[in-house]
Coordinates of C-alpha atoms in Angstrom, one line a residue:
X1266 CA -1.9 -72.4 -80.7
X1267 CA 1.2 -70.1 -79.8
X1268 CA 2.4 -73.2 -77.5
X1269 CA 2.4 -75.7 -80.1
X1270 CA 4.2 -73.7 -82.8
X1271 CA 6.8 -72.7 -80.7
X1272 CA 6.8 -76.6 -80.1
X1273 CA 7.4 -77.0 -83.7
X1274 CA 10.0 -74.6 -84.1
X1275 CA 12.0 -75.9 -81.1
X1276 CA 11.4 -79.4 -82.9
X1277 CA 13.0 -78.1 -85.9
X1278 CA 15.7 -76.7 -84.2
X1279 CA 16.6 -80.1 -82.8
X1280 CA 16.4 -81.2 -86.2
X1281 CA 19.0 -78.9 -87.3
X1282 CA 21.5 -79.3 -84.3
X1283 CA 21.1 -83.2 -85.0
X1284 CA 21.9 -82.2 -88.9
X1285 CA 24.5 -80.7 -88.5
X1286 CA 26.3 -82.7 -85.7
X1287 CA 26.1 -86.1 -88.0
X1288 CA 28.7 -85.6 -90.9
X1289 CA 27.9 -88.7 -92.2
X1290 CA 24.8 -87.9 -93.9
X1291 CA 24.7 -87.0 -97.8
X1292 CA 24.8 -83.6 -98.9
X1293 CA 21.4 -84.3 -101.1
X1294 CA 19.8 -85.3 -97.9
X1295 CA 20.3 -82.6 -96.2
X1296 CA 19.2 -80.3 -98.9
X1297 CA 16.2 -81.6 -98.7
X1298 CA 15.7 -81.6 -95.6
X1299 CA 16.9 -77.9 -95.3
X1300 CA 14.4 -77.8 -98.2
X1301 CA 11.4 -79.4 -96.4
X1302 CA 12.2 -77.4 -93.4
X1303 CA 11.8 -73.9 -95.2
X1304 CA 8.3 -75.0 -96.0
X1305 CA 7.6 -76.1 -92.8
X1306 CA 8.8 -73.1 -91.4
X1307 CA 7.1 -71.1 -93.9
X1308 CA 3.7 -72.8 -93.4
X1309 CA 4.5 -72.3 -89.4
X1310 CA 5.6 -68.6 -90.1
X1311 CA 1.9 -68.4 -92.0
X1312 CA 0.0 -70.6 -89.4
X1313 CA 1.2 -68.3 -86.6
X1314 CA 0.6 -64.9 -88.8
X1315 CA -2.8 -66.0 -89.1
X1316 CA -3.1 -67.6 -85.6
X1317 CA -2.1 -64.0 -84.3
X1318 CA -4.2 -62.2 -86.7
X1319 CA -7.1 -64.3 -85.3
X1320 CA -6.2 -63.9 -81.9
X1321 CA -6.3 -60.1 -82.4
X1322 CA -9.4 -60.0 -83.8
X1323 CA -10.8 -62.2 -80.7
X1324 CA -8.9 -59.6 -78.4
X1325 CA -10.1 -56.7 -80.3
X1326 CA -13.8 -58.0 -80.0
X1327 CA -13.4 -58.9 -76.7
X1328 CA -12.1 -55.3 -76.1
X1329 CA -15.1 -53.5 -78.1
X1330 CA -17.5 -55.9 -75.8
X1331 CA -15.6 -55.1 -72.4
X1332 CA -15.7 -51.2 -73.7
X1333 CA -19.1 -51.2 -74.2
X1334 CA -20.2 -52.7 -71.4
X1335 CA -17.9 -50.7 -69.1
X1336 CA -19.7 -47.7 -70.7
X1337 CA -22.9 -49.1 -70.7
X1338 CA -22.3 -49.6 -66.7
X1339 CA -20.5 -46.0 -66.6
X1340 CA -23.8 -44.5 -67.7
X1341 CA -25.8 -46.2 -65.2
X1342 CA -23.7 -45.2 -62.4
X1343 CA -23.9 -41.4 -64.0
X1344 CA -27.4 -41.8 -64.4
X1345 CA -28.0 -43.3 -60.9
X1346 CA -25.3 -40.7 -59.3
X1347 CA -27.0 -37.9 -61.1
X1348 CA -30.2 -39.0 -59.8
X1349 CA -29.2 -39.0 -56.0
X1350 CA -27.5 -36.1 -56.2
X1351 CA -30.9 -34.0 -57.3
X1352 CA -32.4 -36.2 -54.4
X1353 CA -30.0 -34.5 -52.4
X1354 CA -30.2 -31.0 -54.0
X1355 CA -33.6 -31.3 -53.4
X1356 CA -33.4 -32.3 -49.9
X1357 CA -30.6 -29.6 -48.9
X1358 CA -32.8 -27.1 -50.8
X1359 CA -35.7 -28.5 -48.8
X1360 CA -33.9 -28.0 -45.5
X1361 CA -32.1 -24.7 -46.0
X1362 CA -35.3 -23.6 -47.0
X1363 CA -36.9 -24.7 -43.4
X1364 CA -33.9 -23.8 -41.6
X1365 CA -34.0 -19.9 -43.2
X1366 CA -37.7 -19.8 -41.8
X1367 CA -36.5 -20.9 -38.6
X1368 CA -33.6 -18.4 -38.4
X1369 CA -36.4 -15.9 -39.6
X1370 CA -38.3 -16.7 -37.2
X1371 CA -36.1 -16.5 -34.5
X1372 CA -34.5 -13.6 -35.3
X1373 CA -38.0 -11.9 -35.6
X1374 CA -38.5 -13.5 -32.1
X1375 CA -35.3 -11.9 -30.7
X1376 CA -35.9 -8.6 -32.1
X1377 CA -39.4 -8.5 -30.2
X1378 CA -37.7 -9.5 -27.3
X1379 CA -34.8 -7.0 -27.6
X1380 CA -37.0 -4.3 -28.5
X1381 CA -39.5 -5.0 -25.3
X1382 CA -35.4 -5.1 -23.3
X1383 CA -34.8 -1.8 -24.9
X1384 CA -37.8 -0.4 -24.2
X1385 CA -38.0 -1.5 -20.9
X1386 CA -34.7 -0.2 -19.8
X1387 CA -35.2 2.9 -21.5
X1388 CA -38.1 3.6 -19.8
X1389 CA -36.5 2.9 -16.3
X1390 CA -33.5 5.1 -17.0
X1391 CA -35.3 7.7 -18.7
X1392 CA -37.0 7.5 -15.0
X1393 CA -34.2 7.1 -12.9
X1394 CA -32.1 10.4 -15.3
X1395 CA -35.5 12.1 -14.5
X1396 CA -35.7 11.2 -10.6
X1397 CA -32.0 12.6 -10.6
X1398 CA -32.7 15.6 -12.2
X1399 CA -35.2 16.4 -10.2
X1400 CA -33.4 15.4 -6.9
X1401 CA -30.4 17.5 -8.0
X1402 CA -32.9 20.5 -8.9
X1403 CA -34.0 20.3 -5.3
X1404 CA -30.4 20.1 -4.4
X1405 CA -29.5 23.0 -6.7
X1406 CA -32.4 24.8 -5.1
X1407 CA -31.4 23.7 -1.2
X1408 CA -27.9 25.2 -2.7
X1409 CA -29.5 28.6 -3.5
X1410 CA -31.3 28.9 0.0
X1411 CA -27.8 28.0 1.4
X1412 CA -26.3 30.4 -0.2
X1413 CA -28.6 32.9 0.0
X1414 CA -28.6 32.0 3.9
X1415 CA -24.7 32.2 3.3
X1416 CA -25.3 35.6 1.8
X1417 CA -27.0 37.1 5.0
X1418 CA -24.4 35.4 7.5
X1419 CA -21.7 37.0 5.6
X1420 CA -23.6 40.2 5.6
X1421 CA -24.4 39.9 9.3
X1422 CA -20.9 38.5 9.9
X1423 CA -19.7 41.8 7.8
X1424 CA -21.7 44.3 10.0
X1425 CA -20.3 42.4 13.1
X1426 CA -16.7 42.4 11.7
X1427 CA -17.3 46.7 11.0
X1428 CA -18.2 47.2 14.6
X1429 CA -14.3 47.4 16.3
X1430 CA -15.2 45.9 19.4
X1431 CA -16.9 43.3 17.8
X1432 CA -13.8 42.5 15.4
X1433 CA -12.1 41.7 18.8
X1434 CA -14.2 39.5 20.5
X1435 CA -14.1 38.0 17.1
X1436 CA -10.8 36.6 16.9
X1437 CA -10.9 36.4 20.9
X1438 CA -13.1 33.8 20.2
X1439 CA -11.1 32.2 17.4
X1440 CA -8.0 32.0 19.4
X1441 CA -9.1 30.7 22.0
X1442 CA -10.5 27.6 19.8
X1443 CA -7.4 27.2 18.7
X1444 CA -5.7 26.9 22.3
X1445 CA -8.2 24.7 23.4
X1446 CA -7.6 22.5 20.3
X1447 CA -3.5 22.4 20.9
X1448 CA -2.8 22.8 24.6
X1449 CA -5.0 21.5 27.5
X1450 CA -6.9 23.7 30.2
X1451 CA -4.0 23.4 32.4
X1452 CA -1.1 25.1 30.1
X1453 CA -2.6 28.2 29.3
X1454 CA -4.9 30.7 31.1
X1455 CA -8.0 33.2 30.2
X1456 CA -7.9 37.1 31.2
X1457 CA -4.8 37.1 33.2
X1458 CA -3.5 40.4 34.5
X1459 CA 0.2 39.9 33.9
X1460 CA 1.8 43.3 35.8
X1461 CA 1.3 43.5 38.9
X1462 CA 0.7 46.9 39.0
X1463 CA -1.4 47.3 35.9
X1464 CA -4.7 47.1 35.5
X1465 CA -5.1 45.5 31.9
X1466 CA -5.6 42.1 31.6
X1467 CA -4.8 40.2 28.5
X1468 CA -7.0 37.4 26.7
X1469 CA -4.5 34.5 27.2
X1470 CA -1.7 33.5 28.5
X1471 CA 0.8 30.3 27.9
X1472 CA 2.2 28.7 31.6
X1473 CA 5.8 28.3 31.0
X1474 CA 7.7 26.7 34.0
X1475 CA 10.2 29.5 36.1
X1476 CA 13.7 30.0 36.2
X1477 CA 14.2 30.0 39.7
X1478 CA 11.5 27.8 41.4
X1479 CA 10.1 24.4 40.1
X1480 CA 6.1 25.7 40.5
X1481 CA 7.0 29.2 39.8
X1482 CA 4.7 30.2 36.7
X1483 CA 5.9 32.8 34.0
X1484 CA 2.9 33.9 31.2
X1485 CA 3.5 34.0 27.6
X1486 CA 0.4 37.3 27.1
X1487 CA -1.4 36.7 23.8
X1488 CA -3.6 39.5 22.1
X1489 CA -5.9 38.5 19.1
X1490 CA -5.7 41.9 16.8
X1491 CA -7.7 42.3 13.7
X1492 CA -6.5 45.2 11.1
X1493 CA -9.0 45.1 9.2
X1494 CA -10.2 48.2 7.9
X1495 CA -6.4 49.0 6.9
X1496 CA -6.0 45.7 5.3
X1497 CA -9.0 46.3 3.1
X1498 CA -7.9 49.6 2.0
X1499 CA -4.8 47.8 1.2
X1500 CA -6.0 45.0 -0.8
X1501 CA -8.8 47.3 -2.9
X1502 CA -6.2 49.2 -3.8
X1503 CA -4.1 46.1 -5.1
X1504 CA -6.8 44.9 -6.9
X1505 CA -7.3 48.4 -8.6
X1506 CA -3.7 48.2 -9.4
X1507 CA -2.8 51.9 -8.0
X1508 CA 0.5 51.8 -6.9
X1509 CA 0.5 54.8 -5.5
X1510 CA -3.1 53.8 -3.2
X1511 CA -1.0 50.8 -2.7
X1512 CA 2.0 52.2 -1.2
X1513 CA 0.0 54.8 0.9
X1514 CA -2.5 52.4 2.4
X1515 CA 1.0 49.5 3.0
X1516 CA 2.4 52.5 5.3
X1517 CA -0.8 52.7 7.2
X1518 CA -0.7 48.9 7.7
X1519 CA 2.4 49.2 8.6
X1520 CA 2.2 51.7 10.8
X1521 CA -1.1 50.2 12.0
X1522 CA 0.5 46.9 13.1
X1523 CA 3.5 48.9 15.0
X1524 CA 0.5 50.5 17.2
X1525 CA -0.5 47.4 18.3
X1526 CA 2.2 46.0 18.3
X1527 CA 3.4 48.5 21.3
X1528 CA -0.1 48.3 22.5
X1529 CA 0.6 44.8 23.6
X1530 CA 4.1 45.3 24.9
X1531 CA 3.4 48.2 26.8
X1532 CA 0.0 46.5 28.3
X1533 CA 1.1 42.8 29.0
X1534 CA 4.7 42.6 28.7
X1535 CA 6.2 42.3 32.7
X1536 CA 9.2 40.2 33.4
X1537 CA 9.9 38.7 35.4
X1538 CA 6.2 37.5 35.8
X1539 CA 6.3 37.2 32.1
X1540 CA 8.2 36.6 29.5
X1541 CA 10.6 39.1 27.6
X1542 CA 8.0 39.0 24.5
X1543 CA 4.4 38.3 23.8
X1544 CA 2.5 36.8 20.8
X1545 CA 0.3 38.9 18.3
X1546 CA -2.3 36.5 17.1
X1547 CA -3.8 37.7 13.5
X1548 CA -7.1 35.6 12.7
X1549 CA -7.1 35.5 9.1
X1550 CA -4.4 33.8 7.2
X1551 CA -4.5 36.9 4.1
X1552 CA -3.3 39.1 6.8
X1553 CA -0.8 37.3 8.2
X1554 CA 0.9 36.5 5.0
X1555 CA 0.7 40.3 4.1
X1556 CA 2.5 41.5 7.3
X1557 CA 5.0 38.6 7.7
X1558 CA 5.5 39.4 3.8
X1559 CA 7.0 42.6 4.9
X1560 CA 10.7 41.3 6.6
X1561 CA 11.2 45.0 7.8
X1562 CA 8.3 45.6 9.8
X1563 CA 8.8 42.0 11.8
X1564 CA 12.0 43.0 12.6
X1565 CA 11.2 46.4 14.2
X1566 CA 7.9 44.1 15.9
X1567 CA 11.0 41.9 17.4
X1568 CA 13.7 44.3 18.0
X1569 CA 11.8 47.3 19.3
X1570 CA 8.9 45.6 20.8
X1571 CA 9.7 42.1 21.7
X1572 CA 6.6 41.0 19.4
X1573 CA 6.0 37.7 17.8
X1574 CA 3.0 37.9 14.8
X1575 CA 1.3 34.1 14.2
X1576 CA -1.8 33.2 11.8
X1577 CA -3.7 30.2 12.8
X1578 CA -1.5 27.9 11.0
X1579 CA 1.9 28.8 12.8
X1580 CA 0.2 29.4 16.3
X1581 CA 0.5 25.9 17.1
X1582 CA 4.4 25.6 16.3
X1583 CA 5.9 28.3 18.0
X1584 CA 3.9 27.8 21.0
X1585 CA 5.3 24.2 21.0
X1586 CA 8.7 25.5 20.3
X1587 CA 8.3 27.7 23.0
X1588 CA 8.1 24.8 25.1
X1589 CA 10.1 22.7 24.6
X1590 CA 12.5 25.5 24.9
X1591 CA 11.3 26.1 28.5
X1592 CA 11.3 22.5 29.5
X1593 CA 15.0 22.4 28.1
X1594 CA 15.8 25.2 30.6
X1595 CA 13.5 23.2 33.5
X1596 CA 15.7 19.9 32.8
X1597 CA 19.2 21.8 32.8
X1598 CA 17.6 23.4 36.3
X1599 CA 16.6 20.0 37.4
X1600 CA 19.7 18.3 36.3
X1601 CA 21.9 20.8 38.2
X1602 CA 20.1 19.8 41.3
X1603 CA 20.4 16.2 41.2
X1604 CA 24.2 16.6 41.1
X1605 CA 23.9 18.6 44.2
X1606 CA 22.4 15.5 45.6
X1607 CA 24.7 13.2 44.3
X1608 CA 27.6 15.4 45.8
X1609 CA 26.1 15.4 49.1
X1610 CA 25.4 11.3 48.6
X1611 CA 28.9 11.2 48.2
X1612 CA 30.3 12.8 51.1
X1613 CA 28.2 11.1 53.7
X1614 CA 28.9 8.0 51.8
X1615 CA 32.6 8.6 52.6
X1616 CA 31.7 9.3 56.1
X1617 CA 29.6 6.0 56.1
X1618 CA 33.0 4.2 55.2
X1619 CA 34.6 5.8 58.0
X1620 CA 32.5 4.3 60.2
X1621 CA 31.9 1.2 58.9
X1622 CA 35.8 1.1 59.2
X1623 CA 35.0 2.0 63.1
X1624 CA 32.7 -0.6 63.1
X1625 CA 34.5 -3.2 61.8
X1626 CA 38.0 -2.5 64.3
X1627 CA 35.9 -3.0 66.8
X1628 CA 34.4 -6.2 65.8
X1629 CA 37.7 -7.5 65.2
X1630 CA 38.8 -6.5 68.9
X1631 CA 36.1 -7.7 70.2
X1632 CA 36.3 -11.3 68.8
X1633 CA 40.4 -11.4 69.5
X1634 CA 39.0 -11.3 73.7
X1635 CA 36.1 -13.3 73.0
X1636 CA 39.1 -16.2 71.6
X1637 CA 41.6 -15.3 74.8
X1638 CA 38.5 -15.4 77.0
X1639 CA 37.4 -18.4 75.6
X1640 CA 40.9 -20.2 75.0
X1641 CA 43.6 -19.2 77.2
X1642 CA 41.3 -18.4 80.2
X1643 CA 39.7 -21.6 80.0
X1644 CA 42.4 -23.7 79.2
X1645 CA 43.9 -22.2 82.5
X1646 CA 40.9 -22.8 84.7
X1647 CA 40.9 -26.5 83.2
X1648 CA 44.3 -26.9 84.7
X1649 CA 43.8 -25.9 88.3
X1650 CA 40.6 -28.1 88.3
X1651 CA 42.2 -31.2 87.0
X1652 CA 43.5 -32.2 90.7
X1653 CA 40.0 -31.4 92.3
X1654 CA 38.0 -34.4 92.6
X1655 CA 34.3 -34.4 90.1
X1656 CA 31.1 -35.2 91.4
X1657 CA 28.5 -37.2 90.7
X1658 CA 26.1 -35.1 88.3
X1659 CA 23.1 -35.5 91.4
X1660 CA 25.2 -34.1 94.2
X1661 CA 26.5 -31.5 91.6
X1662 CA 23.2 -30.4 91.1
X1663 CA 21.8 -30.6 95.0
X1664 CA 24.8 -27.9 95.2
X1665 CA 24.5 -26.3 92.2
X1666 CA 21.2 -26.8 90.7
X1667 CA 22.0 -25.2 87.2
X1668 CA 20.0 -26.5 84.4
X1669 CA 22.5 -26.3 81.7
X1670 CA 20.5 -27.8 78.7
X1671 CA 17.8 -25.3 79.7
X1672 CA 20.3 -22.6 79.0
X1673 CA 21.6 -23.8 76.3
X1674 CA 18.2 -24.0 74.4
X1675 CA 17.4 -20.1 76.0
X1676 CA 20.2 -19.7 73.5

């Protein structure tokens, strides 16, 4: 309908163009015509008013139909949505549901089993803290008879220590451990009377090579003393904190040391079968340190006495020191006499040159004849026998019968 008006209107149109290019038409005419083509254009202008009215009233419909059934559809779909997704509500509900009993379950299952676990392991260390207990009771209780054993050594060991002679043999016995842990049975020696015209004989004593001779021997004496009852006094007495105990019972240390001390020297000490000094050997480390604490008293042992204190720790260093000193002096000794040697190496060496000179004069003398001998004589005897008249080699040898490849192979 829309097509065919705007047919009409571009008919018209034409119309018009046409008009108004032809002058030659009357004016009446084309009043009319202008005339007849209002009301065309009116009755047009109406037609399409009502043609579009109509047309909206189709669309409109149309619209209200396509509405309602896209609603109508719309609530279906909502309806049919809604219903699956209680279906699936339901379903999820359904299997959460089954899937909280089976956690339930399992958890109640795991609980069992980690309770039996528990109570299992519990049991066996509750067992095994029991068994040690126990086996550390019996080892506590081994302990006490130890110590209680421990308690009657030391109290035997104390009664042995309180007896003088005793105390002796005791760190007799400690030194000589000690030697026979640092030195083998061939360096040092056991009750060796070290003046020969004394009559004491001291515990050991160090081989230490001579000055003079290569298996000369000269003794380092060692004497194990044992100070105790002094050293006790001394050290009660520190731990009461009396100074004035203290002081008292330091002098008798002191002067207890010095005694033995000269003891030894005047006893053991004899150079030149010995050494200059000897070695007091204290067996308890607390004593040592006490005494060697005291810088006075080892200078009067070294000065006046020629004594050297050691503890068990030190023993072993100064006796090495010791010899390494000595060997020093044995290599200078030994190196003095290879020089000897050498010198007297040298001089017959000089002498040797001599006559090898000799020798060699007369070589050359000799070989000077051998060449006259051998050249001039010959030459000579050669020229006297040129005018004597040679003979067949038979009849040479019917007169001379000299074989003189024979001697030849002789040489």
């Amino acid at each position: 309908m829309e097509l065919i008006l705007l047919i009409v209107i571009a008919v018209l149109m034409i119309v018009l163009l046409v008009l108004s290019l032809t002058k030659g038409n009357n004016q009446t005419q084309a009043e009319q015509l202008q005339i007849a083509l209002r009301q065309q254009m009116q009755e047009n202008r109406e037609e399409l008013n009502r043609s579009i009215r109509e047309l909206r009233m189709e669309m409109t419909q149309t619209l209200n139909q396509n509405m309602q059934q896209l609603q109508d559809v719309l609530h279906k779909n909502m309806m049919t949505t809604g219903e699956l997704q209680r279906q699936k509500f339901d379903m999820m509900a359904r299997q959460q549901e089954a899937l909280l009993k089976s956690t339930e379950k399992r958890l109640d299952d795991m609980r069992l089993m980690v309770e039996e676990k528990l109570q299992k392991t519990l049991n066996e260390r509750i067992g095994q803290s029991f068994e040690i207990v126990r086996s550390q009771l019996e080892n506590v209780q081994k302990g006490l008879g130890e110590m209680k054993s421990l308690a009657q050594d030391v109290g035997g060991l104390k009664k042995v220590l309180s007896n003088v002679k005793m105390r002796g043999t005791f760190g007799e016995v400690q030194l000589g451990a000690l030697l026979e842990q640092m030195m083998s049975p061939e360096q040092y020696d056991a009750n060796v009377k070290t003046k020969k015209s004394g009559t004491e004989f001291v515990e050991f004593a160090i081989k230490l090579p001579g000055k003079d001779d290569a298996n000369s021997t000269v003794y380092l004496p060692i004497d194990a003393k044992f100070p105790k009852d002094v050293y006790e006094q001394y050290y009660d007495a520190f731990e009461a904190g009396d100074a004035a105990l203290m002081e008292s019972s330091g002098k008798q240390l002191e002067n207890t040391i010095k005694k033995m001390a000269k003891d030894i020297h005047d006893k053991y000490v004899g150079p030149p079968f010995t050494t200059d000094f000897a070695i007091m050997f204290l067996p308890f480390e607390s004593i040592y340190a006490e005494v060697i604490r005291r810088t006075s008293l080892i200078e009067t042992l070294q000065k006046e006495y020629k004594i050297v204190v050691t503890g068990p720790t030190t023993l072993g260093a100064i006796l090495n020191s010791l010899q390494m000193g000595f060997r020093t002096l044995a290599i200078q000794k030994r190196t003095g006499e290879v020089w000897t040697v050498l010198g007297a190496v040298k001089t017959e060496f000089s002498k040797f040159g001599g006559l090898l000179e000799k020798v060699q004069k007369n070589l050359q003398s000799a070989g000077d004849q051998l060449e006259e001998v051998m050249g001039k004589r010959t030459r000579a005897i050669e020229r006297k026998l040129r005018q004597v008249e040679q003979l067949p080699h038979e009849e040479s040898q019917k007169i001379l019968p000299i074989d003189v490849e024979d001697d030849l192979t002789d040489y």
